[in-house]
Amino acid sequence: MPKFNRTTRRTKGHAPDKDFPLWIHGASGRWCRKVRGTRVYFGYIKDDPDGQKALAEWLRVKDDLLAGRKPRPKTDGLPLHEAVNRFLNVKAADVQSGELAQRSWNDYKLTGVHVVECFGRGRVVEDLRPEDFETLKARLAKGRNLTTLGNEIQRVRCLFKYLWDSDLISSPVKFGPGFKRPDKKSRRRLRNARQPLAFEAAEVRQLLDAATPNLKAMILLAMNCGMGNTDLAALPVTKLDLDRGWHFFGRPKTGVERRAPLWAETIAALRVVLDSRPQPRDPVDADLVFLTRHGRPYVRLQAKGDAPEGDKTTWNDAISRETGKLLRELGIHRERLNFYSLRRTFRTVADGAGDQVATIFLMGHADADSDMSATYRQYIEDARLEKVVRHVHAWLFVTVADDAVDVQHQAGERPRLHVVSAV
């Protein structure tokens, strides 16, 4: 609280207390603050001698003023930070019940952080206008491709739909015509314009020869059964049956059942990893197959910079980081080619086996709601899964004695599959 009385000298720029954010404008007798080069006034001192009303108003409009926005009129309503917290609490309950993956909740949380940072903590939800969402879309678009941007936009819309469906706001939020997912045509055009995100068989073999034991096992699992970064980081020891040569780890992202036969090379690499696995830093990670040398999961959410835990967070993906470093060392790095490209390569090659249903099952993709055949299909035979993984194995480990499928990359063209004749 400012310490002064009515006899305090009112001079230009005089502040009653060094920690008080406002100062006295002597000429007009008002509380004042200069923001972005412009003076902003917060009422007369004679009406607010201790400055508490002025302070409250400053805190209300602070985020808008500092961001260069015109503050909205003061209204009663649901503050944005409270709205986001309520939404996240509901989603946290879905995680506890098994209806939502932890990673999905983390994505919702990061989206909520973006929304609060863009609009301001104290902004009333019902005060948001289409122009506000235009600003948010421009902010979200920085550093994201069209697919990732579309996912962010969908999560934002999900947040505000929850508020309306839960009667927390008196009217639905108007996003404006532009705040929607990029259309499929735009996404297809972007995909067609860039190079194929797939490896050649020889490049995968180069990676296997140069990789550390952990990364080698991960590469083999990605090519053997289409596992991605988060699949591998969350893979439990209890979901492996190395004696029989199978894994039974459902995909966390979709909750879809998944199993796959393992190559002999994959089994051998996994045994090496399990024999030298470090002690976990956190007991909750004791069942994970893959741990970094510090005993942490390979993909985890952590605080960004000096921000306190739970404030600003970012993904720490050691799999992508190690793979990127190895690609550069081997001289086979290309734009947007990363560890996840191994999963794309698996799907591209596996389709050549001629059993799309088995390939989708191995990938852990969810069936479309309109696919009635998936509703009637009760199981997939092991022999069909074995056929697909044998086909990919033949492509990857090419020998002069066997015909194999290889992926060739030509400038400006998609990868084309063809049989490489024995010599």
XYZ file of C-alpha atoms in Angstrom:
423
model
C 0.000 0.000 0.000
C 1.421 3.455 -0.867
C 2.532 5.444 2.167
C 1.668 9.101 1.785
C -0.898 11.654 2.916
C -2.689 14.624 1.409
C 0.362 16.807 2.023
C 2.517 14.666 -0.264
C 4.101 16.925 -2.865
C 2.433 16.263 -6.227
C 5.208 16.536 -8.717
C 5.399 15.035 -12.183
C 6.424 11.412 -12.002
C 6.272 11.215 -8.211
C 5.492 7.743 -6.860
C 4.317 7.353 -3.234
C 6.176 4.022 -2.859
C 8.973 2.473 -4.903
C 7.077 -0.833 -5.183
C 3.783 0.785 -6.204
C 3.249 0.416 -9.999
C 1.496 3.795 -10.448
C 2.678 7.353 -9.916
C 0.998 10.687 -9.274
C 0.465 12.981 -12.201
C 0.838 16.342 -10.462
C -0.816 18.502 -13.117
C -4.104 16.587 -13.139
C -4.072 14.991 -9.687
C -4.602 11.501 -11.059
C -2.973 8.107 -10.753
C -0.937 7.467 -13.876
C 1.250 4.936 -15.690
C 3.106 5.235 -18.982
C 2.554 2.193 -21.194
C 4.142 1.796 -24.636
C 4.929 5.519 -24.674
C 1.419 6.688 -23.754
C 0.109 7.906 -20.394
C -2.814 5.966 -18.999
C -4.847 7.395 -16.099
C -6.573 5.458 -13.326
C -8.807 7.940 -11.540
C -8.396 11.012 -9.301
C -6.362 10.867 -6.131
C -8.989 12.798 -4.193
C -11.471 9.950 -4.843
C -8.952 7.196 -4.205
C -6.365 8.505 -1.715
C -4.734 5.126 -0.942
C -4.627 4.098 -4.631
C -6.231 0.699 -4.169
C -8.982 1.224 -6.744
C -6.425 2.509 -9.227
C -4.214 -0.508 -8.523
C -7.111 -2.922 -9.082
C -7.945 -1.283 -12.401
C -4.294 -1.405 -13.482
C -4.132 -5.126 -12.759
C -7.360 -5.667 -14.721
C -6.175 -3.931 -17.892
C -2.447 -4.585 -17.554
C -2.268 -7.544 -19.972
C -4.232 -5.715 -22.676
C -2.204 -2.500 -22.373
C 1.175 -4.218 -22.415
C 0.110 -6.247 -25.457
C -1.012 -3.097 -27.281
C -4.713 -3.970 -27.151
C -7.530 -1.658 -26.240
C -8.908 -2.796 -22.858
C -12.498 -3.963 -22.921
C -15.086 -2.375 -20.633
C -15.229 -3.844 -17.166
C -17.841 -6.605 -17.012
C -18.660 -9.496 -14.713
C -17.991 -12.940 -16.150
C -15.745 -15.976 -16.159
C -12.023 -15.050 -16.199
C -10.047 -16.861 -18.857
C -7.512 -18.439 -16.475
C -10.359 -19.922 -14.412
C -12.044 -21.228 -17.573
C -8.852 -22.971 -18.703
C -8.303 -24.499 -15.256
C -11.842 -25.890 -15.165
C -11.393 -27.429 -18.590
C -8.060 -28.992 -17.643
C -9.531 -30.408 -14.429
C -12.237 -32.179 -16.433
C -9.666 -33.558 -18.851
C -7.487 -34.670 -15.918
C -10.429 -36.727 -14.664
C -10.621 -38.318 -18.139
C -6.959 -39.287 -17.799
C -7.629 -40.890 -14.418
C -10.521 -42.892 -15.855
C -8.478 -44.028 -18.842
C -10.566 -42.096 -21.388
C -7.719 -39.733 -22.320
C -3.984 -40.280 -22.748
C -1.603 -38.287 -20.555
C 0.084 -36.868 -23.626
C -3.254 -35.549 -24.912
C -3.797 -33.788 -21.586
C -0.326 -32.273 -21.843
C -1.207 -30.970 -25.311
C -4.421 -29.413 -23.944
C -2.401 -27.767 -21.196
C 0.091 -26.239 -23.625
C -2.777 -24.953 -25.753
C -4.326 -23.397 -22.645
C -1.029 -21.649 -21.900
C -1.023 -20.158 -25.406
C -4.606 -18.936 -24.998
C -3.963 -17.288 -21.613
C -0.723 -15.687 -22.773
C -2.399 -14.275 -25.876
C -5.626 -12.972 -24.316
C -4.539 -12.281 -20.712
C -5.352 -14.112 -17.480
C -8.117 -11.796 -16.362
C -9.851 -11.480 -19.721
C -13.546 -12.338 -19.491
C -14.419 -15.220 -21.822
C -17.632 -13.654 -23.121
C -15.643 -10.554 -24.035
C -13.624 -12.401 -26.717
C -14.284 -11.363 -30.311
C -13.397 -12.819 -33.751
C -10.483 -10.363 -34.093
C -8.989 -11.856 -30.920
C -8.960 -15.306 -32.523
C -7.359 -13.888 -35.660
C -4.505 -12.722 -33.421
C -4.344 -16.122 -31.713
C -4.235 -17.979 -35.052
C -1.343 -15.805 -36.239
C 0.491 -16.577 -33.008
C -0.149 -20.327 -33.253
C 0.922 -20.440 -36.915
C 4.512 -19.422 -36.101
C 6.799 -22.444 -36.336
C 3.986 -24.923 -37.087
C 2.981 -26.757 -40.238
C -0.644 -26.868 -41.396
C -1.382 -30.173 -39.667
C 0.004 -29.059 -36.297
C -1.756 -25.698 -36.604
C -5.023 -27.491 -37.294
C -4.589 -29.615 -34.164
C -3.973 -26.497 -32.028
C -7.053 -24.769 -33.436
C -9.186 -27.842 -32.781
C -8.060 -27.944 -29.140
C -8.901 -24.254 -28.701
C -12.384 -24.786 -30.121
C -12.799 -27.818 -27.859
C -11.972 -25.651 -24.821
C -14.633 -23.033 -25.571
C -17.216 -25.624 -26.613
C -16.806 -27.215 -23.175
C -17.518 -23.851 -21.507
C -20.722 -23.406 -23.505
C -21.882 -27.023 -23.073
C -21.257 -26.758 -19.304
C -23.299 -23.525 -18.930
C -20.220 -21.641 -17.741
C -20.835 -18.849 -20.265
C -24.156 -17.299 -21.294
C -23.523 -17.406 -25.059
C -21.238 -19.384 -27.374
C -17.930 -17.817 -28.347
C -17.761 -16.460 -31.906
C -14.494 -17.500 -33.521
C -15.004 -15.763 -36.849
C -14.806 -17.368 -40.313
C -11.008 -17.741 -40.331
C -10.401 -19.630 -37.094
C -10.699 -23.181 -38.390
C -8.488 -26.054 -39.464
C -6.641 -25.570 -42.768
C -8.655 -27.356 -45.461
C -7.609 -30.716 -46.891
C -6.734 -29.182 -50.246
C -4.135 -26.907 -48.631
C -2.658 -29.802 -46.663
C -2.455 -31.969 -49.789
C -0.793 -29.166 -51.742
C 1.836 -28.755 -49.026
C 2.465 -32.497 -48.838
C 2.844 -32.775 -52.616
C 5.326 -29.894 -52.715
C 7.823 -31.365 -50.259
C 10.189 -34.301 -50.556
C 8.993 -37.760 -49.465
C 9.621 -38.353 -45.774
C 10.916 -41.899 -46.125
C 14.271 -43.622 -45.828
C 15.988 -45.878 -48.311
C 16.829 -49.358 -47.056
C 20.557 -48.618 -47.282
C 20.083 -45.499 -45.124
C 18.302 -47.481 -42.410
C 21.131 -50.006 -42.413
C 23.624 -47.136 -42.045
C 21.710 -45.922 -38.996
C 21.674 -49.405 -37.472
C 25.418 -49.820 -37.929
C 26.228 -46.475 -36.262
C 23.533 -46.259 -33.571
C 23.963 -46.750 -29.827
C 22.403 -49.960 -28.412
C 19.249 -48.119 -27.282
C 18.763 -46.247 -30.551
C 19.478 -49.380 -32.574
C 16.698 -51.270 -30.774
C 14.340 -48.328 -31.302
C 15.111 -48.161 -35.033
C 14.472 -51.891 -35.344
C 11.132 -51.609 -33.522
C 10.133 -48.683 -35.752
C 10.925 -50.690 -38.905
C 9.703 -54.016 -37.510
C 6.274 -52.871 -36.338
C 5.868 -49.141 -36.996
C 6.415 -47.755 -33.495
C 6.822 -43.989 -33.084
C 8.741 -41.887 -30.573
C 6.125 -41.816 -27.810
C 5.300 -45.500 -28.337
C 8.915 -46.410 -27.675
C 9.303 -44.022 -24.736
C 6.261 -45.616 -23.053
C 6.964 -49.265 -24.003
C 6.724 -51.457 -20.854
C 8.923 -54.494 -20.275
C 5.790 -56.453 -19.370
C 4.417 -56.033 -22.909
C 7.353 -57.902 -24.449
C 7.507 -61.678 -24.848
C 11.016 -62.141 -26.197
C 10.934 -65.930 -25.808
C 7.992 -66.184 -28.209
C 9.156 -63.154 -30.198
C 6.105 -60.858 -29.918
C 5.103 -57.529 -28.413
C 1.571 -56.834 -27.127
C 1.707 -53.082 -26.538
C -1.447 -51.229 -27.568
C -0.930 -47.754 -28.978
C -1.312 -45.130 -26.188
C -2.422 -42.382 -28.585
C -5.451 -44.248 -29.944
C -6.021 -46.925 -27.294
C -6.132 -49.486 -30.113
C -5.049 -53.086 -29.516
C -1.746 -53.894 -31.188
C 0.652 -56.811 -31.355
C 3.445 -57.777 -33.708
C 5.956 -60.562 -34.320
C 9.538 -59.454 -33.724
C 12.509 -60.093 -35.989
C 15.487 -61.998 -34.617
C 17.533 -58.795 -34.964
C 14.971 -56.878 -32.895
C 14.893 -59.508 -30.153
C 18.698 -59.560 -29.893
C 18.858 -55.745 -29.703
C 16.179 -55.637 -26.995
C 18.043 -58.212 -24.872
C 21.144 -56.006 -24.998
C 19.087 -52.967 -23.891
C 17.422 -54.809 -20.992
C 20.745 -56.240 -19.757
C 22.270 -52.762 -19.421
C 19.223 -50.692 -18.505
C 20.015 -47.977 -15.879
C 18.073 -47.510 -12.664
C 15.069 -45.185 -13.104
C 15.183 -41.769 -11.435
C 11.469 -42.108 -10.667
C 9.994 -45.447 -9.473
C 6.993 -44.874 -11.754
C 9.324 -45.499 -14.732
C 10.609 -48.831 -13.414
C 8.779 -50.857 -16.096
C 9.978 -48.839 -19.110
C 12.177 -50.647 -21.613
C 14.080 -47.545 -22.654
C 15.662 -45.114 -20.199
C 18.318 -42.488 -20.838
C 21.683 -42.789 -19.125
C 20.233 -40.479 -16.456
C 17.371 -42.921 -15.796
C 14.654 -40.761 -17.380
C 12.088 -41.550 -20.122
C 13.257 -40.703 -23.626
C 10.222 -38.480 -24.244
C 8.925 -36.382 -21.368
C 7.314 -33.044 -20.538
C 9.540 -30.624 -18.653
C 9.585 -26.992 -17.541
C 10.902 -24.541 -20.117
C 13.927 -22.505 -19.035
C 13.545 -21.044 -15.554
C 9.750 -21.292 -15.537
C 8.296 -23.151 -12.532
C 6.909 -26.620 -13.113
C 3.340 -26.474 -14.380
C 3.765 -23.003 -15.939
C 5.560 -23.022 -19.302
C 6.426 -26.520 -20.462
C 7.966 -28.163 -23.516
C 8.583 -31.681 -24.830
C 12.029 -33.144 -24.291
C 12.408 -35.771 -27.020
C 15.810 -37.447 -26.719
C 14.932 -39.906 -29.508
C 14.534 -37.153 -32.095
C 17.606 -35.364 -30.788
C 19.881 -38.428 -30.997
C 18.527 -39.408 -34.414
C 19.038 -35.914 -35.826
C 22.625 -35.882 -34.623
C 23.287 -39.296 -36.178
C 21.704 -38.314 -39.517
C 23.988 -35.306 -39.754
C 27.070 -37.338 -38.842
C 26.262 -39.881 -41.564
C 25.534 -37.173 -44.146
C 21.981 -38.399 -44.874
C 20.066 -35.585 -43.191
C 17.260 -34.057 -45.271
C 14.676 -31.445 -44.377
C 11.981 -32.835 -42.036
C 13.526 -36.333 -42.143
C 13.617 -37.611 -38.556
C 13.042 -40.661 -36.398
C 9.289 -40.602 -37.027
C 10.056 -40.972 -40.746
C 10.924 -44.601 -39.930
C 7.268 -45.173 -39.057
C 6.269 -43.593 -42.372
C 8.796 -45.808 -44.154
C 7.382 -48.906 -42.460
C 3.867 -48.061 -43.659
C 5.053 -47.289 -47.195
C 6.885 -50.597 -47.523
C 4.350 -52.686 -45.577
C 1.562 -51.740 -47.975
C 3.456 -53.731 -50.595
C 2.624 -56.916 -48.698
C -0.939 -56.607 -49.983
C -2.765 -56.762 -46.632
C -3.839 -53.258 -45.661
C -5.937 -54.412 -42.710
C -2.955 -56.201 -41.141
C -0.729 -53.172 -41.768
C -3.214 -50.818 -40.097
C -3.404 -53.182 -37.122
C 0.400 -53.210 -36.764
C 0.478 -49.415 -36.953
C -2.153 -49.044 -34.212
C -4.406 -46.827 -36.309
C -8.016 -46.436 -35.192
C -10.672 -47.637 -37.613
C -13.000 -45.023 -39.071
C -16.442 -44.883 -37.448
C -17.986 -45.495 -40.867
C -15.963 -48.698 -41.436
C -18.526 -51.412 -40.764
C -16.048 -54.141 -41.701
C -13.964 -53.141 -38.659
C -17.066 -53.545 -36.485
C -17.630 -57.088 -37.740
C -13.965 -58.121 -37.752
C -13.268 -59.904 -34.453
C -9.564 -60.678 -34.789
C -6.623 -60.796 -37.200
C -4.651 -64.010 -37.624
C -0.990 -64.054 -36.602
C -0.038 -65.381 -40.035
C -1.245 -62.162 -41.678
C 0.868 -60.038 -39.335
C 3.888 -62.295 -39.896
C 3.518 -61.920 -43.669
C 3.687 -58.122 -43.429
C 6.747 -57.983 -41.130
C 8.561 -60.582 -43.280
C 7.937 -58.388 -46.318
C 9.465 -55.350 -44.584
C 12.382 -57.479 -43.332
C 13.116 -58.616 -46.886
C 13.096 -54.986 -48.050
C 15.427 -53.821 -45.304
C 17.968 -56.632 -45.186
C 18.580 -57.046 -48.909
C 20.784 -60.016 -49.887
C 22.095 -61.169 -53.246
C 20.208 -64.436 -52.805
C 16.751 -62.927 -52.390
C 14.562 -60.555 -54.308
C 13.643 -57.545 -52.171
C 11.736 -54.323 -52.322
C 13.661 -51.082 -52.074
C 12.514 -47.485 -51.909
C 14.131 -45.197 -54.457
C 13.945 -41.410 -54.136
C 13.952 -39.303 -57.280
C 13.993 -35.515 -57.259
C 10.486 -34.108 -57.206
C 8.816 -37.545 -57.186
C 7.189 -39.784 -54.606
C 9.013 -43.013 -53.640
C 8.289 -45.838 -56.061
C 8.435 -49.495 -55.077
C 10.136 -51.928 -57.436
C 11.756 -55.345 -57.235
C 15.525 -55.396 -57.048
C 16.700 -58.429 -59.025
C 19.345 -60.742 -57.632
C 22.792 -60.520 -59.179
